[in-house]
JSON list of C-alpha atoms in Angstrom, two decimals:
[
{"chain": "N", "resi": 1, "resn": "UNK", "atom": "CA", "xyz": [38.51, -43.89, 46.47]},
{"chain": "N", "resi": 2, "resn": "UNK", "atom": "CA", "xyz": [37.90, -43.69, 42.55]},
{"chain": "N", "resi": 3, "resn": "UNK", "atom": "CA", "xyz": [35.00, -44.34, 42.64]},
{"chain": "N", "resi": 4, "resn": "UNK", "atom": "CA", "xyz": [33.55, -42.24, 44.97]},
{"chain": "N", "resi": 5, "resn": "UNK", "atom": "CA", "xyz": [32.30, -38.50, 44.03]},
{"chain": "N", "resi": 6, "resn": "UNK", "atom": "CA", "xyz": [34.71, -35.30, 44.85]},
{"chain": "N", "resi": 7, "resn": "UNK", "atom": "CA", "xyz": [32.07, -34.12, 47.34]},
{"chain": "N", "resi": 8, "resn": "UNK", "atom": "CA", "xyz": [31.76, -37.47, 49.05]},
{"chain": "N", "resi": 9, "resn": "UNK", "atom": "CA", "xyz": [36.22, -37.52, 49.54]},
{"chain": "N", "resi": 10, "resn": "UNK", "atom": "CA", "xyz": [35.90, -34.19, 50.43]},
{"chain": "N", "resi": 11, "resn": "UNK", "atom": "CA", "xyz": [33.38, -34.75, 53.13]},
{"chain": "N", "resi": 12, "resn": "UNK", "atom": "CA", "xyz": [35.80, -38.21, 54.19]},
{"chain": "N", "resi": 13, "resn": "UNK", "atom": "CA", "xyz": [38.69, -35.84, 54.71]},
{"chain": "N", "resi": 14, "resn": "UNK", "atom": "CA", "xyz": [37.07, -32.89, 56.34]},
{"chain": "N", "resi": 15, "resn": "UNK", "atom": "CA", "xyz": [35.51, -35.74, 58.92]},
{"chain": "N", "resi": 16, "resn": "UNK", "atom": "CA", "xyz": [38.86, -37.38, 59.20]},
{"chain": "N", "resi": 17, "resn": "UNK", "atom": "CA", "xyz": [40.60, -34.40, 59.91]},
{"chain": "N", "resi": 18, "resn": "UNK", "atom": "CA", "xyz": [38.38, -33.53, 63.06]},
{"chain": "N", "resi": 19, "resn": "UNK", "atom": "CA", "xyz": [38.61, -37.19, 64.39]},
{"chain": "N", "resi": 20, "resn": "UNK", "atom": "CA", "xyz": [40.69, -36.65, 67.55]},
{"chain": "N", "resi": 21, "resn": "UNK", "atom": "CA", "xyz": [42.72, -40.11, 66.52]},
{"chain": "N", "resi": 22, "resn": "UNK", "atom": "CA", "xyz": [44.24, -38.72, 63.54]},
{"chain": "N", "resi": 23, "resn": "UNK", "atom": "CA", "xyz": [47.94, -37.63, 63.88]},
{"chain": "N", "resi": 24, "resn": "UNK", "atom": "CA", "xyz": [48.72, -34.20, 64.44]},
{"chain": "N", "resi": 25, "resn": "UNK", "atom": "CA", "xyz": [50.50, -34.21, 61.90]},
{"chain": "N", "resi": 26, "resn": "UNK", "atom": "CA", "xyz": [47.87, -34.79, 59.37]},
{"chain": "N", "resi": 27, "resn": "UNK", "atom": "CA", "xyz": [45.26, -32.41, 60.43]},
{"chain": "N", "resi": 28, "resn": "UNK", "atom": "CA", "xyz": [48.37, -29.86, 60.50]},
{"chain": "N", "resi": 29, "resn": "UNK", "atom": "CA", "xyz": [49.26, -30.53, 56.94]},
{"chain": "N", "resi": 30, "resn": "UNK", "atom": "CA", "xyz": [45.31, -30.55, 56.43]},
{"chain": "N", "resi": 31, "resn": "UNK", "atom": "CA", "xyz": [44.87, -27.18, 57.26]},
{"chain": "N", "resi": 32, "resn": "UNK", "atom": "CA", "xyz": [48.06, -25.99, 55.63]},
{"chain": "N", "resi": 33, "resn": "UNK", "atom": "CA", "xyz": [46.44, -27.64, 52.34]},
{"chain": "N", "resi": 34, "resn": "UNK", "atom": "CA", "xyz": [43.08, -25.97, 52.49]},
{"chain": "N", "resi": 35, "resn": "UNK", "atom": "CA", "xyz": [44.58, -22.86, 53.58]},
{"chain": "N", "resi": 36, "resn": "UNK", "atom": "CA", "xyz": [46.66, -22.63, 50.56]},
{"chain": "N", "resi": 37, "resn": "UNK", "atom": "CA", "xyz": [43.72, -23.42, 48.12]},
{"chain": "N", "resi": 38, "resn": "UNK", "atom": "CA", "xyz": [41.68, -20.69, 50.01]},
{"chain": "N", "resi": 39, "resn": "UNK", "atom": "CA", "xyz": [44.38, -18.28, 49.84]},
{"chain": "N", "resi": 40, "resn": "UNK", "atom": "CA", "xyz": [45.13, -15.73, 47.38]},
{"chain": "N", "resi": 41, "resn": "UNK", "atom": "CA", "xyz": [48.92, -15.47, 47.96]},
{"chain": "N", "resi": 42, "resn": "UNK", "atom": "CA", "xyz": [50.50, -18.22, 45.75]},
{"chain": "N", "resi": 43, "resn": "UNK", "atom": "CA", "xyz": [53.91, -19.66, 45.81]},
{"chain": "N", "resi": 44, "resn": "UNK", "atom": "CA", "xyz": [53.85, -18.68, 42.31]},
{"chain": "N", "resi": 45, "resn": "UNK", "atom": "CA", "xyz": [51.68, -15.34, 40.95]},
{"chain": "N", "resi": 46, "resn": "UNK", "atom": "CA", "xyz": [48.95, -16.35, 38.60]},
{"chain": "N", "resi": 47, "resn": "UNK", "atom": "CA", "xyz": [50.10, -13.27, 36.39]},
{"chain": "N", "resi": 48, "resn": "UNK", "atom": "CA", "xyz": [53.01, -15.94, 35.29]},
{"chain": "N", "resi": 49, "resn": "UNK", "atom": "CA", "xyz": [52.28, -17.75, 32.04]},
{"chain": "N", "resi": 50, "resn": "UNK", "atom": "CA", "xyz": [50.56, -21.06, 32.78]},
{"chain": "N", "resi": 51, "resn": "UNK", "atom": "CA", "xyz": [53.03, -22.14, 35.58]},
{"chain": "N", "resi": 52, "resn": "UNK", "atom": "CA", "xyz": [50.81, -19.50, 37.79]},
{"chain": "N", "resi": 53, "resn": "UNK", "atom": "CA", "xyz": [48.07, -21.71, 37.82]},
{"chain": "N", "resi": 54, "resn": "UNK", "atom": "CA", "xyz": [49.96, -24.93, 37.76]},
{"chain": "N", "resi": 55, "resn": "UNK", "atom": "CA", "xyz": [50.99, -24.51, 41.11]},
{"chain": "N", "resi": 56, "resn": "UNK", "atom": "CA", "xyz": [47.45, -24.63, 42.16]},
{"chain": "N", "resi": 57, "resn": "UNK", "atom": "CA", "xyz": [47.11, -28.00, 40.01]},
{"chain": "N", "resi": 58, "resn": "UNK", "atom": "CA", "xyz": [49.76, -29.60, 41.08]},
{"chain": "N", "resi": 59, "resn": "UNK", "atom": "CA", "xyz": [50.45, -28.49, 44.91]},
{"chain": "N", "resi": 60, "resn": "UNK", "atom": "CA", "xyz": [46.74, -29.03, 45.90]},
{"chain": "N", "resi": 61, "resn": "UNK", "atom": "CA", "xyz": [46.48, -32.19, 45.04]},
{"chain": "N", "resi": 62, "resn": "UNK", "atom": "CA", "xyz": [49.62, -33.78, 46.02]},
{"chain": "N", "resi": 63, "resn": "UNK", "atom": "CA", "xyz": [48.97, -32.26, 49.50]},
{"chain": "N", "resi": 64, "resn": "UNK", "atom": "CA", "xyz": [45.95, -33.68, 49.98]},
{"chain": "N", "resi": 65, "resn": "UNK", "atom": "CA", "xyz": [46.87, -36.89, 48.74]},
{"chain": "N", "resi": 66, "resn": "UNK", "atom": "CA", "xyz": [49.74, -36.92, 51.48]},
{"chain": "N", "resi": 67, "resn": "UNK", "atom": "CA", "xyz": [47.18, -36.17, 54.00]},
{"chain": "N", "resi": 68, "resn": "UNK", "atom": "CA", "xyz": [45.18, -39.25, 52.76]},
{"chain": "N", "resi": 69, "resn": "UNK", "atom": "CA", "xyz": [48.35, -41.30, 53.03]},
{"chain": "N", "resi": 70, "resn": "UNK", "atom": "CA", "xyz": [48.91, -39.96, 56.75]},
{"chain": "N", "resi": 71, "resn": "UNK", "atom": "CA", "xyz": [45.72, -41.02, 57.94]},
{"chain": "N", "resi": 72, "resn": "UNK", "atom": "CA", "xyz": [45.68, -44.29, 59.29]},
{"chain": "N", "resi": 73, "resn": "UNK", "atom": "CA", "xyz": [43.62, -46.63, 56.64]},
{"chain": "N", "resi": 74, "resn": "UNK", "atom": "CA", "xyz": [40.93, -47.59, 59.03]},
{"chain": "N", "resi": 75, "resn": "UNK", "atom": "CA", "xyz": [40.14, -44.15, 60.27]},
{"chain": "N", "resi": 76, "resn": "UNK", "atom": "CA", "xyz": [39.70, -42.84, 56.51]},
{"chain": "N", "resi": 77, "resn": "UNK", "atom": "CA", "xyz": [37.82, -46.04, 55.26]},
{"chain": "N", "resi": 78, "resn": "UNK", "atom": "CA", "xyz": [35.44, -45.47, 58.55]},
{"chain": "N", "resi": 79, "resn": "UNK", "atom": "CA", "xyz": [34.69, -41.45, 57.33]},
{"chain": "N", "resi": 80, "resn": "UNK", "atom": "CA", "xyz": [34.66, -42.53, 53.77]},
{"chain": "N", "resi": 81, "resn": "UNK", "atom": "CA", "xyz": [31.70, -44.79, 54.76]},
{"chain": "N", "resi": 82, "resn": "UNK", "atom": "CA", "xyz": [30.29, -41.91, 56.75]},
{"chain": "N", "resi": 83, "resn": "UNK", "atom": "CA", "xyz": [30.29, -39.60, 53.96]},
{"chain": "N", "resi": 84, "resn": "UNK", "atom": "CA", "xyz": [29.08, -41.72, 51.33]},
{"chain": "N", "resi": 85, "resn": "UNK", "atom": "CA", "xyz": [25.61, -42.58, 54.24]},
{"chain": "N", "resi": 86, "resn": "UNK", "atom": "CA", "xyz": [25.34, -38.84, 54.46]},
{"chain": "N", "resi": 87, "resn": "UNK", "atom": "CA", "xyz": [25.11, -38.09, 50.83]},
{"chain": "N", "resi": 88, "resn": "UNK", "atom": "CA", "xyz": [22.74, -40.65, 50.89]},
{"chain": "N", "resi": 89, "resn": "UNK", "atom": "CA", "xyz": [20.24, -38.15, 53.09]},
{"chain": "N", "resi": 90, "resn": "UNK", "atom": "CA", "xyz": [16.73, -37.00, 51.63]},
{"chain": "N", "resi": 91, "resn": "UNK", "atom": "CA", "xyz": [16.98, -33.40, 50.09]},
{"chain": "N", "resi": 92, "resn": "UNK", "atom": "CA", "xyz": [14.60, -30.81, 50.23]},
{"chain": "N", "resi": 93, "resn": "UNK", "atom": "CA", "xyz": [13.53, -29.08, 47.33]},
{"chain": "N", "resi": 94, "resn": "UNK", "atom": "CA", "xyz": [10.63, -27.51, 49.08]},
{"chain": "N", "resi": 95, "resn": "UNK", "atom": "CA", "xyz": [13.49, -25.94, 51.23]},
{"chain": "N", "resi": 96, "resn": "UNK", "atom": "CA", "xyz": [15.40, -25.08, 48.26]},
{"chain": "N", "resi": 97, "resn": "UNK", "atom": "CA", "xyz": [12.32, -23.36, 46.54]},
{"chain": "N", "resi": 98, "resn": "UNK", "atom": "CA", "xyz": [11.57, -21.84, 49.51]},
{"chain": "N", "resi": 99, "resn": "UNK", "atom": "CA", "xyz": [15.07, -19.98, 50.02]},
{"chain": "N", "resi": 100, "resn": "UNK", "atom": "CA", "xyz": [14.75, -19.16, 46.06]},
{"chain": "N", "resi": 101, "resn": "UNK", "atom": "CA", "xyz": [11.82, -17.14, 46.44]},
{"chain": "N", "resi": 102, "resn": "UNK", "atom": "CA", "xyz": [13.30, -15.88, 49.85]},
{"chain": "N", "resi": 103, "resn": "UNK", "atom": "CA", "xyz": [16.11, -14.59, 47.70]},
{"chain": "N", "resi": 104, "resn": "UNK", "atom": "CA", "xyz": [14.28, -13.19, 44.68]},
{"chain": "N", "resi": 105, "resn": "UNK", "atom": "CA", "xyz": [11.93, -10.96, 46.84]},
{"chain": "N", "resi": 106, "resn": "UNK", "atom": "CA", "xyz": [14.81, -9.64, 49.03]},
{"chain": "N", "resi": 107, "resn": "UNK", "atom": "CA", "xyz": [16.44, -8.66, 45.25]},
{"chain": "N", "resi": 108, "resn": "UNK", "atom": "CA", "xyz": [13.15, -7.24, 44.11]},
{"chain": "N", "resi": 109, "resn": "UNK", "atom": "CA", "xyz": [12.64, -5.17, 47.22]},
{"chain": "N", "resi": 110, "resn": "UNK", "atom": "CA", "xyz": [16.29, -4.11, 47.36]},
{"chain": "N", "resi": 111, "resn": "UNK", "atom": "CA", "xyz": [15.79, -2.96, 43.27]},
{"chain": "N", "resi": 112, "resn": "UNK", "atom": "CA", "xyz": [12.70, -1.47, 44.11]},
{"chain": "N", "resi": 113, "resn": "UNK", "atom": "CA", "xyz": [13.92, 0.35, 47.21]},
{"chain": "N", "resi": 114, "resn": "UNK", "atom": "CA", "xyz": [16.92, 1.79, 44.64]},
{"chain": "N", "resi": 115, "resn": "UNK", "atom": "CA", "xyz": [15.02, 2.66, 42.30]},
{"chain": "N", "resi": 116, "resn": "UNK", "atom": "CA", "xyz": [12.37, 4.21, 44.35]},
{"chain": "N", "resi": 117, "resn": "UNK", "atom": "CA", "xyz": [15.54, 6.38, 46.06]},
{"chain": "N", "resi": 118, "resn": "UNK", "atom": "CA", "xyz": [17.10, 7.44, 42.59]},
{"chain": "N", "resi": 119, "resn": "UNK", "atom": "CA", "xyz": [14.33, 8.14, 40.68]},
{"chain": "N", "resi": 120, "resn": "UNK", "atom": "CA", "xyz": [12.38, 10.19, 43.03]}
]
């Protein structure tokens, strides 16, 4: 699991957390994991002096190592081959240039359309 990229395990656990023979338990503890990192309520306030964002270095981790550990070693080694073929995939950059310039002209018009209502 090293050796592998943080997208590619991320990809392995969100697959092995949908698989419908995983424990209950583990896609339970799953979603209490990534609901934690996506929350902004911490155990601990990040206000504190570096123990508010330790919690987030520490707790995250361990909890998704535990959900690693719950996952029978089979399932996770069959979505951590899974993941690593779909990272594999072809990307296109014409569809990422495309969406660019999608994105530029809709700020241009948007800056034009301000300005246009401000100025005048």
């Amino acid at each position: 699991m090293l050796g592998t990229s943080r997208q590619t395990r991320r990809a392995a656990i969100y697959r092995a957390a949908r698989d419908p023979r995983v424990p209950w338990y583990a896609k339970a503890l799953a979603i209490c994991v990534a609901g934690y990192a996506l929350s902004p309520i911490d155990l601990i306030p990040d206000f504190v002096p570096i123990l508010g964002y330790m919690d987030d270095v520490v707790i995250v981790p361990l909890g998704l190592l535990i959900v690693i550990k719950l996952i029978p070693a089979e399932i996770m080694a069959e979505h951590r081959a899974l993941a690593a073929t779909a990272q594999d995939r072809p990307v296109s950059h014409t569809a990422a240039i495309v969406i660019v310039i999608v994105l530029a002209e809709c700020i241009l018009l948007a800056g034009w359309l301000c300005y246009r209502s401000f100025v005048s």
